[in-house]
PDB file of C-alpha atoms in Angstrom:
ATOM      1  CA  UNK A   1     -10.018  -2.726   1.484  1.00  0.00           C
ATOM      2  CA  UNK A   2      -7.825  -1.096  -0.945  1.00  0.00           C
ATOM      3  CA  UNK A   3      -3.816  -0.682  -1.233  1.00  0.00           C
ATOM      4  CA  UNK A   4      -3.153   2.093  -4.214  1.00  0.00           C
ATOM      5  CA  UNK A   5      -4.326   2.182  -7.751  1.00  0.00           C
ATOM      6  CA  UNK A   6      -1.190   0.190  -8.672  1.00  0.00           C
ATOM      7  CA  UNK A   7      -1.457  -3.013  -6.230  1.00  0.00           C
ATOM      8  CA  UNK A   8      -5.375  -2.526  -6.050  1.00  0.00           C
ATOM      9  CA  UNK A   9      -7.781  -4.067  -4.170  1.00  0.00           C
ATOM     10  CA  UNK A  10      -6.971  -6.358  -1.462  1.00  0.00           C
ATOM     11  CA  UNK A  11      -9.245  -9.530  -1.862  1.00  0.00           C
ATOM     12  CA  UNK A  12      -9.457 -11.269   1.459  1.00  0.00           C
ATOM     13  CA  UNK A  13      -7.933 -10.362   4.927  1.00  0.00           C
ATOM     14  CA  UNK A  14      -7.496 -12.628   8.029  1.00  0.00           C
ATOM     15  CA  UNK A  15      -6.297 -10.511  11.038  1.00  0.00           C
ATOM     16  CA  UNK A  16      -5.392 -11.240  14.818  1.00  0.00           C
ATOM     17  CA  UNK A  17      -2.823 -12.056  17.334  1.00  0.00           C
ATOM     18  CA  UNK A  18      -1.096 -15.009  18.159  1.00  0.00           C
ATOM     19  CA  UNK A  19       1.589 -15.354  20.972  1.00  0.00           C
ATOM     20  CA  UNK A  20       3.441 -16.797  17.775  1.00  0.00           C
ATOM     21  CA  UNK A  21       3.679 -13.859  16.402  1.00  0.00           C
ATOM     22  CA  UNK A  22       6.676 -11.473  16.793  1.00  0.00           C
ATOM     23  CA  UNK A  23       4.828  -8.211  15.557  1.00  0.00           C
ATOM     24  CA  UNK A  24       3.579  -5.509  17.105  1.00  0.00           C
ATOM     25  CA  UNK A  25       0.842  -6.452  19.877  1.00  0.00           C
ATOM     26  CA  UNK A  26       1.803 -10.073  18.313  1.00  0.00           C
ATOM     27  CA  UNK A  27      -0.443  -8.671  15.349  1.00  0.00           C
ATOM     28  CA  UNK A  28      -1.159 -11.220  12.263  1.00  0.00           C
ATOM     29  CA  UNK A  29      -2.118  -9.668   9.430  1.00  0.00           C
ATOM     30  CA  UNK A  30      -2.706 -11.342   5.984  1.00  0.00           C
ATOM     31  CA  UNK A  31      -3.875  -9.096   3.335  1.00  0.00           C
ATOM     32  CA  UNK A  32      -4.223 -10.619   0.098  1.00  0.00           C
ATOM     33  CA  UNK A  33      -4.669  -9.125  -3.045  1.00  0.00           C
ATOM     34  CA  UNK A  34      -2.848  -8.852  -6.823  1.00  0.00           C
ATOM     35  CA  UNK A  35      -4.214  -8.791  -9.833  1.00  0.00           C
ATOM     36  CA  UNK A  36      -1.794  -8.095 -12.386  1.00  0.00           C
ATOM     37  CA  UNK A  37      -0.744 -11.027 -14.943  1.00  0.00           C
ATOM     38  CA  UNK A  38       1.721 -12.775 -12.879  1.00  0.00           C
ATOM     39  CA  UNK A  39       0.246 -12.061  -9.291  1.00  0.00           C
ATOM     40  CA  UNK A  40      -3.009 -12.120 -10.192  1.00  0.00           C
ATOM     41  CA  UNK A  41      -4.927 -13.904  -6.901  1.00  0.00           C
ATOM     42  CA  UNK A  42      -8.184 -14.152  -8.020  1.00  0.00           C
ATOM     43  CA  UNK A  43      -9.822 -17.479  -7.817  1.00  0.00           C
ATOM     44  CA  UNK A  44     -13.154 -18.942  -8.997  1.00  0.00           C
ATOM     45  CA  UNK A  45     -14.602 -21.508  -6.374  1.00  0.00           C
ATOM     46  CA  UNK A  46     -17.400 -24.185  -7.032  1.00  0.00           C
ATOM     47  CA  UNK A  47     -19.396 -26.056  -4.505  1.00  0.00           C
ATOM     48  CA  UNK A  48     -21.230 -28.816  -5.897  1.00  0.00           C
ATOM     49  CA  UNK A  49     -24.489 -29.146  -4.738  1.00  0.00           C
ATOM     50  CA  UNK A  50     -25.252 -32.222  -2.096  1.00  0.00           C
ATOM     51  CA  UNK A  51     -26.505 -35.949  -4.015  1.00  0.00           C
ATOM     52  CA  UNK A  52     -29.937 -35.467  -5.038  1.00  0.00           C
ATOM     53  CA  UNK A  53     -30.513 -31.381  -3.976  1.00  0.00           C
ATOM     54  CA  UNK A  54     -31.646 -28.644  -6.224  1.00  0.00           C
ATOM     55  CA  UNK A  55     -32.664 -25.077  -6.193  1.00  0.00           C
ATOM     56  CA  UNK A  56     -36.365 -24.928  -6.232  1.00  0.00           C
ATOM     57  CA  UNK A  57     -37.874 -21.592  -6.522  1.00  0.00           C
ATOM     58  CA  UNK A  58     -41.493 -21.169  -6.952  1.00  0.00           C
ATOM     59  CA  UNK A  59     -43.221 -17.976  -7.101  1.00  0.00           C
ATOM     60  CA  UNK A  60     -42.969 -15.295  -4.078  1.00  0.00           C
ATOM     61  CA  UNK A  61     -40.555 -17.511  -2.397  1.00  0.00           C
ATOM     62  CA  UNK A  62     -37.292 -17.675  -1.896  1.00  0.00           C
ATOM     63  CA  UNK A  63     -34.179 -20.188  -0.918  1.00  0.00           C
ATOM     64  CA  UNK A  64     -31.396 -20.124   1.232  1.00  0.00           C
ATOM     65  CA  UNK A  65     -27.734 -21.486   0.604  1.00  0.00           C
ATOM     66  CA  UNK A  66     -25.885 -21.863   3.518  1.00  0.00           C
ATOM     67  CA  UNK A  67     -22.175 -21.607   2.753  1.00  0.00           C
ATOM     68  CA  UNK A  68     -19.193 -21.918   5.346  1.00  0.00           C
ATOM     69  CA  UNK A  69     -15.452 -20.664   5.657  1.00  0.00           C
ATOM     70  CA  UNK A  70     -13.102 -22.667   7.544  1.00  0.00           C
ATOM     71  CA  UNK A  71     -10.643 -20.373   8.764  1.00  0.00           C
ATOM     72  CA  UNK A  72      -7.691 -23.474   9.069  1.00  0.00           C
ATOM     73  CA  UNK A  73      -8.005 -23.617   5.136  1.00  0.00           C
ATOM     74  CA  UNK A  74      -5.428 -20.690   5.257  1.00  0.00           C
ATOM     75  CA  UNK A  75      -2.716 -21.973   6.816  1.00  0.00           C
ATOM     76  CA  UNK A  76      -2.218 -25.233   4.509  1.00  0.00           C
ATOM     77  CA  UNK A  77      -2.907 -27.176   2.021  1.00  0.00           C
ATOM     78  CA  UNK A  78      -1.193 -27.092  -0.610  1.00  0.00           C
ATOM     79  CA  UNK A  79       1.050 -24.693   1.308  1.00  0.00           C
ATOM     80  CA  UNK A  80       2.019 -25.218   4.595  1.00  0.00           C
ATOM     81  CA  UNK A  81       1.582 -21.272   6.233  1.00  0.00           C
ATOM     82  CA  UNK A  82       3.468 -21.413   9.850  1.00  0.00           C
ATOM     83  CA  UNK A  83       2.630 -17.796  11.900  1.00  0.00           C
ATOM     84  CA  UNK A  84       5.886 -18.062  13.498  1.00  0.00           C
ATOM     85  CA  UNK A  85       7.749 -17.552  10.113  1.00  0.00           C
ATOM     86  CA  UNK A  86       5.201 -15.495   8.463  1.00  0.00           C
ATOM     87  CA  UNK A  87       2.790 -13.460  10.840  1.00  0.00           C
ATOM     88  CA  UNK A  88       2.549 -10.575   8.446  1.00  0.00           C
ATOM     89  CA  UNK A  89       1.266 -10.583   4.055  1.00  0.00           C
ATOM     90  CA  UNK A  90       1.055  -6.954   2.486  1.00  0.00           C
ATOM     91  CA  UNK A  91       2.097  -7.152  -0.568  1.00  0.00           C
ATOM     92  CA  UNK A  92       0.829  -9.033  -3.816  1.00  0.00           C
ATOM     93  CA  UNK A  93       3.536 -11.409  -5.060  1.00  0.00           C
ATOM     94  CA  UNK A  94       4.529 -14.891  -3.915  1.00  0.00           C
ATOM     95  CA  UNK A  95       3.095 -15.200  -0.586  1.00  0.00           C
ATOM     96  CA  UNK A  96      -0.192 -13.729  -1.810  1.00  0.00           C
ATOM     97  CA  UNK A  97      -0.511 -16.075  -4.165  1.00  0.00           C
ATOM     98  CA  UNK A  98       0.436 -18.969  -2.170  1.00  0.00           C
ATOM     99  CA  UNK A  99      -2.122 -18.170   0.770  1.00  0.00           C
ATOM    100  CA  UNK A 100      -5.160 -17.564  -1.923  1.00  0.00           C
ATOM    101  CA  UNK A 101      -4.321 -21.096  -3.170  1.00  0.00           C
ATOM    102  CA  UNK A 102      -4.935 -22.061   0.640  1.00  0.00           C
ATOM    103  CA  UNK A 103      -8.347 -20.222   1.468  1.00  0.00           C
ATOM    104  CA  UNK A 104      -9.542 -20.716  -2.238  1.00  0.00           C
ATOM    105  CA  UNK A 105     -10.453 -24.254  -0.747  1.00  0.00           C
ATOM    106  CA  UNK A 106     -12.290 -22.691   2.421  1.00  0.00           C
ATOM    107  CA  UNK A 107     -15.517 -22.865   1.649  1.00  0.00           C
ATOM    108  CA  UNK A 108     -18.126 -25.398   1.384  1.00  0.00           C
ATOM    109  CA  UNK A 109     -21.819 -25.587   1.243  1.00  0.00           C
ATOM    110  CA  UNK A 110     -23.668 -27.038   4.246  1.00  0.00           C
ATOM    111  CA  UNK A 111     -27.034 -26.949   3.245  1.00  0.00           C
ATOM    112  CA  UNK A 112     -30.138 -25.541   0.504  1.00  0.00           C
ATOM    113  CA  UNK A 113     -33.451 -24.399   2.077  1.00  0.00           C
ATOM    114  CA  UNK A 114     -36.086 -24.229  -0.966  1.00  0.00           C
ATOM    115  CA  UNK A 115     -39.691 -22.921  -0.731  1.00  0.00           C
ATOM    116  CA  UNK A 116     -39.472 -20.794   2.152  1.00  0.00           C
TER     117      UNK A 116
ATOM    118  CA  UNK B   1       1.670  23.061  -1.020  1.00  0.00           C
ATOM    119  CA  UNK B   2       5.598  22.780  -1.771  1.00  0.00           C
ATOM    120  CA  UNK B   3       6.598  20.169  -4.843  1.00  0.00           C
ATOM    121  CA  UNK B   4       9.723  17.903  -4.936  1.00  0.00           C
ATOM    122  CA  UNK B   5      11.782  19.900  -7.599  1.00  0.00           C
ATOM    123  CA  UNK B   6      15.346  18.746  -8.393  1.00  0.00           C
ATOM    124  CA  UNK B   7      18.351  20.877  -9.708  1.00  0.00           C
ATOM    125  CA  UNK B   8      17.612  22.064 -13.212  1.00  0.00           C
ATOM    126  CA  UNK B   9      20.590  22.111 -15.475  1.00  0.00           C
ATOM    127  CA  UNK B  10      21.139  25.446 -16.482  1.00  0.00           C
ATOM    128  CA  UNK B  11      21.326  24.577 -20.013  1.00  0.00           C
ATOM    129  CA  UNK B  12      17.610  23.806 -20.352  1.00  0.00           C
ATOM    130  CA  UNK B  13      14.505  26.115 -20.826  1.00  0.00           C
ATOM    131  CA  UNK B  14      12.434  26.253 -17.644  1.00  0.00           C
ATOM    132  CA  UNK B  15       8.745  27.999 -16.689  1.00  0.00           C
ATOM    133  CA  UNK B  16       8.616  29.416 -13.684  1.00  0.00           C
ATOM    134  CA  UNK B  17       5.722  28.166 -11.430  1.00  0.00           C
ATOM    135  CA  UNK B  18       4.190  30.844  -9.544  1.00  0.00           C
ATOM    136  CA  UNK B  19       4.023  30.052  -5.930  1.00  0.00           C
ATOM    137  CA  UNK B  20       1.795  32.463  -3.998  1.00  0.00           C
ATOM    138  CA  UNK B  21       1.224  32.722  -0.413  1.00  0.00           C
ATOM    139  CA  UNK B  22      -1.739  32.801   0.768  1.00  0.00           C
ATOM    140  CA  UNK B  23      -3.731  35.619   3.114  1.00  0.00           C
ATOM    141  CA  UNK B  24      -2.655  35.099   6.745  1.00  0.00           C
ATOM    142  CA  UNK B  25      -0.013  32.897   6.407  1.00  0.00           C
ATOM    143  CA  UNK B  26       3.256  33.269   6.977  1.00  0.00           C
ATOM    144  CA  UNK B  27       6.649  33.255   5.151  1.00  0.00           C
ATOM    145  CA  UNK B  28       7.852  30.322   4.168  1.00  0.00           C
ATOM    146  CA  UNK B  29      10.411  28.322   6.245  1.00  0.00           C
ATOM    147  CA  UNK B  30      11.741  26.542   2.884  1.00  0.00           C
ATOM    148  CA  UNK B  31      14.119  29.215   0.788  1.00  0.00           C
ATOM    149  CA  UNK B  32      13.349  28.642  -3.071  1.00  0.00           C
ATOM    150  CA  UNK B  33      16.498  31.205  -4.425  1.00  0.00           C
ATOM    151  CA  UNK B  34      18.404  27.893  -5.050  1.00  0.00           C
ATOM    152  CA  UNK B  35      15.866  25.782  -5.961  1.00  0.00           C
ATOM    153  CA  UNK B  36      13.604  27.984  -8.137  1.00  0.00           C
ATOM    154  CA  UNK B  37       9.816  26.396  -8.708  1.00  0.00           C
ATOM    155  CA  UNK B  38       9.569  25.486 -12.154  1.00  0.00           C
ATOM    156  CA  UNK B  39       6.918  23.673 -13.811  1.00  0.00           C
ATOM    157  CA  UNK B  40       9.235  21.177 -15.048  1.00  0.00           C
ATOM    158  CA  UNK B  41      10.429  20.575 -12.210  1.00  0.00           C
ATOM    159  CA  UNK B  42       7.458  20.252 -10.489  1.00  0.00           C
ATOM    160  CA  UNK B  43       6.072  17.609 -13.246  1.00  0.00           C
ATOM    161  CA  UNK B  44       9.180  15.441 -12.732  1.00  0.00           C
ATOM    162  CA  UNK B  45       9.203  15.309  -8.920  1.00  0.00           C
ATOM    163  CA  UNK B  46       5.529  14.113  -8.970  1.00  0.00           C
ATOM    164  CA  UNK B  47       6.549  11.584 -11.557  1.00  0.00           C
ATOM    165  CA  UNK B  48       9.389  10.372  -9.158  1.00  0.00           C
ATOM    166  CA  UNK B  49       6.992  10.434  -6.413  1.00  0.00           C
ATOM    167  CA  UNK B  50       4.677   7.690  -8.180  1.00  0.00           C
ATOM    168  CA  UNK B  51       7.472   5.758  -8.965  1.00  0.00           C
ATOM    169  CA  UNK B  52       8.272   2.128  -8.141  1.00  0.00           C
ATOM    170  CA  UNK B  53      11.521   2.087  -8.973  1.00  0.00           C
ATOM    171  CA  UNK B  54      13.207   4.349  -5.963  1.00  0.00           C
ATOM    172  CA  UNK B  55      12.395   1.073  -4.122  1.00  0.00           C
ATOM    173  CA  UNK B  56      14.053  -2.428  -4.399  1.00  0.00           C
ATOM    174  CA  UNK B  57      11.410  -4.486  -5.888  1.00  0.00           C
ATOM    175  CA  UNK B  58       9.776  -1.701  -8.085  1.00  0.00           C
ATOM    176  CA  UNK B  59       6.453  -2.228  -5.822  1.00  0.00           C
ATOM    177  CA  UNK B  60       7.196   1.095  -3.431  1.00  0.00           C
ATOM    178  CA  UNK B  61       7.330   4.034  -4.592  1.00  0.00           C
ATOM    179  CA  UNK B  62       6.730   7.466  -2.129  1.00  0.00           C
ATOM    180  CA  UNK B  63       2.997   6.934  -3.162  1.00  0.00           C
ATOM    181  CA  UNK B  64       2.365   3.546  -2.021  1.00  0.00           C
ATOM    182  CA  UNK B  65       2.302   5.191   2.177  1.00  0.00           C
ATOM    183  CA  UNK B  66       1.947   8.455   1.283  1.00  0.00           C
ATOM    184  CA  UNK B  67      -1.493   8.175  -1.027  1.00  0.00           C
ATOM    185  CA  UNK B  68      -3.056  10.931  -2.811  1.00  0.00           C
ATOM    186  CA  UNK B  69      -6.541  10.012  -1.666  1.00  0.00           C
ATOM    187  CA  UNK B  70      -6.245   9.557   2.231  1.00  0.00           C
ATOM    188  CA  UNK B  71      -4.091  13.078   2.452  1.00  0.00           C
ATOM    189  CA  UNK B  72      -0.897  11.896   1.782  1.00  0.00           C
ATOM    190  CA  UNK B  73      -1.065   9.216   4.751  1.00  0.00           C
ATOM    191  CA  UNK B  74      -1.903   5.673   4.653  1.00  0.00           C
ATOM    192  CA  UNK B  75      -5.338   4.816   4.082  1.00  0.00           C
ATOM    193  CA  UNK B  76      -7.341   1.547   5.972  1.00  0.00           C
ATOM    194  CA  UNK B  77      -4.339   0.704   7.852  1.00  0.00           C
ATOM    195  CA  UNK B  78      -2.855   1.790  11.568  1.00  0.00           C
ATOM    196  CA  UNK B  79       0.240   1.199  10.432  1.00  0.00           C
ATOM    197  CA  UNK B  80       2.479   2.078   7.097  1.00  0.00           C
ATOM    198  CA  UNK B  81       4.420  -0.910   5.327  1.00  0.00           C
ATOM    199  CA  UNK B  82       7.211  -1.394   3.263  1.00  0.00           C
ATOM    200  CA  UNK B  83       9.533  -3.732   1.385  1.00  0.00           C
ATOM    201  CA  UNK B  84       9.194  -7.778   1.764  1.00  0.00           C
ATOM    202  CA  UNK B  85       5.911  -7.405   3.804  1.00  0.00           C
ATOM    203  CA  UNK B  86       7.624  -5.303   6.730  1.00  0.00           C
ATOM    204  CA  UNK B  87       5.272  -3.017   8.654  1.00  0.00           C
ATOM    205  CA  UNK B  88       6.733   0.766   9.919  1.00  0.00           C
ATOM    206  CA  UNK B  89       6.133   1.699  13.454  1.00  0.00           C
ATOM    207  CA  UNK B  90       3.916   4.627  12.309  1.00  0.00           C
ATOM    208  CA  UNK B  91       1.439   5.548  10.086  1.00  0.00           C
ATOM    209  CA  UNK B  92       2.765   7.806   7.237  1.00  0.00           C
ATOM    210  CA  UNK B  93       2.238  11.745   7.785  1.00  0.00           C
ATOM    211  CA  UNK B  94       0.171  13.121   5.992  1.00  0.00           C
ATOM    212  CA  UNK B  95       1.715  15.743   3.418  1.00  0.00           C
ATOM    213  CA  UNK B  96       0.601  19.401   3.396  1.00  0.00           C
ATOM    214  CA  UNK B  97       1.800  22.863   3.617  1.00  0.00           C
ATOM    215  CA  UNK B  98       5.235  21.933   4.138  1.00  0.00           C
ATOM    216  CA  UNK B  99       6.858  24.521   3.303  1.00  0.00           C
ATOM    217  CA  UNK B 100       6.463  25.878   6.017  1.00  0.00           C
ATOM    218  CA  UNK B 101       7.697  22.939   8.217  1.00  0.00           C
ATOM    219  CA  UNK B 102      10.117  23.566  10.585  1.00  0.00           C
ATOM    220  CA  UNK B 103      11.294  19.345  10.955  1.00  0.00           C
ATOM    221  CA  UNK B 104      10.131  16.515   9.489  1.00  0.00           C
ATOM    222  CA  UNK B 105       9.541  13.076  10.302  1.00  0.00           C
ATOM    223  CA  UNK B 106       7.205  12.216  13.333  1.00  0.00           C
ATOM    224  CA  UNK B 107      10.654  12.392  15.548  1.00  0.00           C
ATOM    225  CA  UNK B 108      11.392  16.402  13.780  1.00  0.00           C
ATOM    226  CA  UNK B 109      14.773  14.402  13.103  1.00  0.00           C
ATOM    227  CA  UNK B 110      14.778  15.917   9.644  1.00  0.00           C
ATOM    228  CA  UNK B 111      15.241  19.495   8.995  1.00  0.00           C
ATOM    229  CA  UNK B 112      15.337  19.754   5.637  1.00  0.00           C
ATOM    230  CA  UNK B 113      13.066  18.710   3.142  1.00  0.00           C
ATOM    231  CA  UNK B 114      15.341  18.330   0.845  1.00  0.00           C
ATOM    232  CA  UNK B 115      17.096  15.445   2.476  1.00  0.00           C
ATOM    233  CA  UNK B 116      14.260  13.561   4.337  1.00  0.00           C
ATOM    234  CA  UNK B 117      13.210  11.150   1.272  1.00  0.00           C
ATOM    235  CA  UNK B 118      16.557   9.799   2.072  1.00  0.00           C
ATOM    236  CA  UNK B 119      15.084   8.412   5.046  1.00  0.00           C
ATOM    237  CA  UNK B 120      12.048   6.169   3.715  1.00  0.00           C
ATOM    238  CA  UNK B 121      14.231   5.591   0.835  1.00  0.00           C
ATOM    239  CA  UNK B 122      16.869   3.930   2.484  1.00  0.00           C
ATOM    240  CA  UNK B 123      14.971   2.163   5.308  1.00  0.00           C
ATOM    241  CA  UNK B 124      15.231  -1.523   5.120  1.00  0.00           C
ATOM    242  CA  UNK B 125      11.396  -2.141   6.058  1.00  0.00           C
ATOM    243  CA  UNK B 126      10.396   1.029   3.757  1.00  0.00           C
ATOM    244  CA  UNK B 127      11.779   1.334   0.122  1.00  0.00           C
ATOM    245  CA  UNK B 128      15.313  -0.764   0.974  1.00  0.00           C
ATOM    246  CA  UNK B 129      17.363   0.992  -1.398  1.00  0.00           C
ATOM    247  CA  UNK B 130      20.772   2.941  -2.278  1.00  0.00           C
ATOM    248  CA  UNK B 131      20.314   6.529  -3.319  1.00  0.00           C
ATOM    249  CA  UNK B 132      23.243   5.814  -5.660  1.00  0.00           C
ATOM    250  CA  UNK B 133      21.475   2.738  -7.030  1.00  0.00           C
ATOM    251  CA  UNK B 134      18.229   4.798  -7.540  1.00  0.00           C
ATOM    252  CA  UNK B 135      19.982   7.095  -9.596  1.00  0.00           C
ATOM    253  CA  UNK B 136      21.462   4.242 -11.748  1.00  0.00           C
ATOM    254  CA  UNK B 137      18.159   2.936 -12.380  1.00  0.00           C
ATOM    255  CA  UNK B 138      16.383   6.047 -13.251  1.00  0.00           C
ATOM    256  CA  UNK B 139      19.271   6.936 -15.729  1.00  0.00           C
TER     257      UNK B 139
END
């Protein structure tokens, strides 16, 4: 997804509805993006690999990483995100930033499949 | 496809812009005698058009709902948004052939071109500003 050539790209989205929500059809909408200096919300993430795993390829095979987002991670931690105040992000700034420190932690890697 | 010229002070050299209609339509409803198309003018209404500044926090300007590539509407979204994360209750229209527009807005509560950036400019969930303010910044 994509704002204008000026607030650019928008880098993760969560949308739905919660009865918490005042909005329209009680609408949540979090659309985060910024990457200019100060409101720049782009975040590098590493997973370290289980104790004792590698990536093993040999020849004419291939490996699978299984990777999982926990949808929670957005709403805390290290900032406590409450839909009743804040159903709705649009904008890069503060808020953007503070929700893409949230879901920067969302991921983690469940499991490495080698030599399939 | 009209353009958002201002007043030109007399006391500055102009160029005319040719504005031709074309077969098979009809006259336009917008009068240009006091508001003559002139290149210059033309250049500095689409430079206010892409400009943050009309709005409070420098982030909305006309462009940011009404965007070149989706028509002049808002692209990707159902609904247009504004200042401090507020959405609209509509999409933004898209912009073409107005001049010959009749009324403007999706409610034809505007019947002037002239006069309807007022409206998104002063809308607290849309630009949030003060015309007068605008006009202190752009100075």
């Amino acid at each position: 997804m994509f704002w204008t050539w000026n607030s650019g790209y928008i880098m993760a989205k969560l949308e739905g509805n919660s009865p918490l929500s005042n909005e329209a059809d009680n609408r949540i909408q979090y659309h985060i993006g910024g990457f200019k200096q100060a409101d720049n919300v782009l975040k590098k993430v590493v997973l370290p690999f289980p104790c004792n795993t590698a990536l093993e390829f040999l020849a004419n095979s291939y490996a699978t990483i299984t990777i999982t987002a926990n949808v929670n991670a957005w709403f805390n931690n290290p900032n406590d995100l409450y839909i009743a105040q804040v159903p709705v992000c649009m904008t890069p700034g503060d808020l953007s930033k503070k929700i893409a420190s949230n879901y920067s932690k969302m991921f983690s890697l469940v499991s490495i499949e080698n030599n399939r | 496809m009209n353009s958002c010229s201002k007043k030109n002070d007399t006391d500055h050299k102009t160029t005319p812009l040719n504005f031709t209609i074309p077969p098979g339509f009809p006259e336009p409803q917008y009068k240009f005698e006091g508001n003559p198309l002139t290149s210059e003018g033309f250049e500095l209404g689409r430079k206010l058009f892409y400009d943050g500044k009309l709005s409070k926090d420098g982030n909305f300007s006309c462009a940011s709902c009404h965007q070149q590539f989706a028509a002049f509407a808002t692209f990707d979204h159902d609904l247009s948004h504004g200042f401090n994360n507020q959405f609209t209750t509509r999409n933004a229209p898209a912009l073409f052939n107005m001049v010959w527009q009749k009324e403007f807005q999706w409610d034809g509560g505007v019947n002037h071109i002239e006069v309807q950036p007022l409206a998104p400019l002063t809308a607290a969930n849309e630009m949030a500003e003060d015309i007068n303010n605008v006009i202190n910044k752009l100075k």
